[in-house]
């Protein structure tokens, strides 16, 4: 587009004003299309980034909830099994049963 005008100007040819105006209008139209395309791309990128931010915020909220539940479970476990003598005996009993099952499986299962 602009190259044609430059080439004619470099060769010493004169262009009439209407021809220059048509070249400028065509170049403006092309640039307008490119600007519109870039605007759409940046709008899509912004929408995608907002979507990802909302997803990550929801994920963080879920993780906080899981962390709270895990903390509560560990407190209850400690109160039941670690701090209580009967609880410790129950833990030892479960561990012994698991070991016996594993031992019998190893000896007779293969």
CSV table of C-alpha atoms in Angstrom, one decimal:
chain,number,residue,atom,x,y,z
A,1,UNK,CA,0.0,0.0,0.0
A,2,UNK,CA,2.5,2.6,1.1
A,3,UNK,CA,5.2,1.0,-0.9
A,4,UNK,CA,3.5,1.9,-4.2
A,5,UNK,CA,3.3,5.6,-3.2
A,6,UNK,CA,7.0,5.6,-2.1
A,7,UNK,CA,8.1,3.9,-5.4
A,8,UNK,CA,6.2,6.4,-7.5
A,9,UNK,CA,7.5,9.3,-5.4
A,10,UNK,CA,11.1,7.9,-5.7
A,11,UNK,CA,10.8,7.7,-9.5
A,12,UNK,CA,9.6,11.3,-9.7
A,13,UNK,CA,6.0,10.5,-10.7
A,14,UNK,CA,3.4,12.7,-9.3
A,15,UNK,CA,0.2,11.2,-7.9
A,16,UNK,CA,-3.0,13.0,-8.0
A,17,UNK,CA,-4.6,13.9,-4.6
A,18,UNK,CA,-7.5,11.5,-5.2
A,19,UNK,CA,-5.1,8.6,-5.6
A,20,UNK,CA,-3.3,9.5,-2.5
A,21,UNK,CA,-6.6,9.8,-0.6
A,22,UNK,CA,-7.7,6.3,-1.8
A,23,UNK,CA,-4.3,4.8,-0.7
A,24,UNK,CA,-4.7,6.5,2.7
A,25,UNK,CA,-8.3,5.3,3.1
A,26,UNK,CA,-7.3,1.8,2.2
A,27,UNK,CA,-4.4,1.9,4.7
A,28,UNK,CA,-6.6,3.3,7.4
A,29,UNK,CA,-9.2,0.5,6.8
A,30,UNK,CA,-6.4,-2.1,7.1
A,31,UNK,CA,-5.1,-0.5,10.3
A,32,UNK,CA,-8.6,-0.3,11.7
A,33,UNK,CA,-9.2,-4.0,11.1
A,34,UNK,CA,-5.9,-4.8,12.8
A,35,UNK,CA,-6.8,-2.6,15.8
A,36,UNK,CA,-10.2,-4.3,16.1
A,37,UNK,CA,-8.6,-7.7,16.0
A,38,UNK,CA,-6.0,-6.8,18.7
A,39,UNK,CA,-8.8,-5.3,20.8
A,40,UNK,CA,-10.8,-8.5,20.6
A,41,UNK,CA,-7.7,-10.6,21.5
A,42,UNK,CA,-6.9,-8.4,24.5
A,43,UNK,CA,-10.5,-8.6,25.7
A,44,UNK,CA,-10.5,-12.4,25.4
A,45,UNK,CA,-7.2,-12.5,27.3
A,46,UNK,CA,-8.7,-10.3,30.1
A,47,UNK,CA,-11.8,-12.5,30.3
A,48,UNK,CA,-9.7,-15.7,30.5
A,49,UNK,CA,-7.5,-14.2,33.2
A,50,UNK,CA,-10.6,-13.2,35.3
A,51,UNK,CA,-11.9,-16.7,34.9
A,52,UNK,CA,-8.7,-18.2,36.2
A,53,UNK,CA,-8.6,-15.8,39.1
A,54,UNK,CA,-12.2,-16.8,40.1
A,55,UNK,CA,-11.2,-20.5,39.8
A,56,UNK,CA,-8.1,-20.0,42.0
A,57,UNK,CA,-10.0,-18.1,44.6
A,58,UNK,CA,-12.5,-20.9,44.9
A,59,UNK,CA,-9.7,-23.4,45.1
A,60,UNK,CA,-8.1,-21.5,47.9
A,61,UNK,CA,-11.4,-21.4,49.8
A,62,UNK,CA,-11.8,-25.1,49.4
A,63,UNK,CA,-8.2,-25.7,50.7
A,64,UNK,CA,-8.8,-23.6,53.8
A,65,UNK,CA,-11.9,-25.7,54.5
A,66,UNK,CA,-10.0,-29.0,54.1
A,67,UNK,CA,-7.2,-27.7,56.3
A,68,UNK,CA,-9.6,-26.8,59.1
A,69,UNK,CA,-11.3,-30.2,58.9
A,70,UNK,CA,-7.9,-32.0,59.0
A,71,UNK,CA,-6.9,-30.0,62.0
A,72,UNK,CA,-10.1,-30.9,63.8
A,73,UNK,CA,-9.6,-34.6,62.9
A,74,UNK,CA,-6.1,-34.6,64.3
A,75,UNK,CA,-7.2,-33.0,67.5
A,76,UNK,CA,-9.9,-35.7,68.0
A,77,UNK,CA,-7.4,-38.4,67.1
A,78,UNK,CA,-4.9,-37.2,69.7
A,79,UNK,CA,-7.6,-36.9,72.3
A,80,UNK,CA,-8.9,-40.4,71.7
A,81,UNK,CA,-5.7,-42.4,71.1
A,82,UNK,CA,-2.6,-40.5,72.2
A,83,UNK,CA,-3.8,-38.8,75.4
A,84,UNK,CA,-6.0,-41.6,76.6
A,85,UNK,CA,-4.5,-44.8,78.0
A,86,UNK,CA,-7.4,-47.0,76.7
A,87,UNK,CA,-7.0,-45.3,73.3
A,88,UNK,CA,-3.3,-46.3,73.2
A,89,UNK,CA,-4.2,-49.8,74.0
A,90,UNK,CA,-6.7,-49.8,71.2
A,91,UNK,CA,-4.0,-48.5,68.8
A,92,UNK,CA,-1.7,-51.3,69.9
A,93,UNK,CA,-4.4,-53.9,69.3
A,94,UNK,CA,-5.2,-52.6,65.8
A,95,UNK,CA,-1.4,-52.6,65.0
A,96,UNK,CA,-1.1,-56.2,66.3
A,97,UNK,CA,-4.0,-57.4,64.2
A,98,UNK,CA,-2.6,-55.7,61.1
A,99,UNK,CA,0.8,-57.3,61.7
A,100,UNK,CA,-0.8,-60.8,62.2
A,101,UNK,CA,-2.9,-60.5,59.0
A,102,UNK,CA,0.2,-59.5,57.1
A,103,UNK,CA,2.2,-62.3,58.7
A,104,UNK,CA,-0.4,-64.9,57.8
A,105,UNK,CA,-0.7,-63.6,54.3
A,106,UNK,CA,3.1,-63.8,53.9
A,107,UNK,CA,3.4,-67.3,55.4
A,108,UNK,CA,0.4,-68.9,53.7
A,109,UNK,CA,-0.5,-66.7,50.8
A,110,UNK,CA,2.5,-66.8,48.8
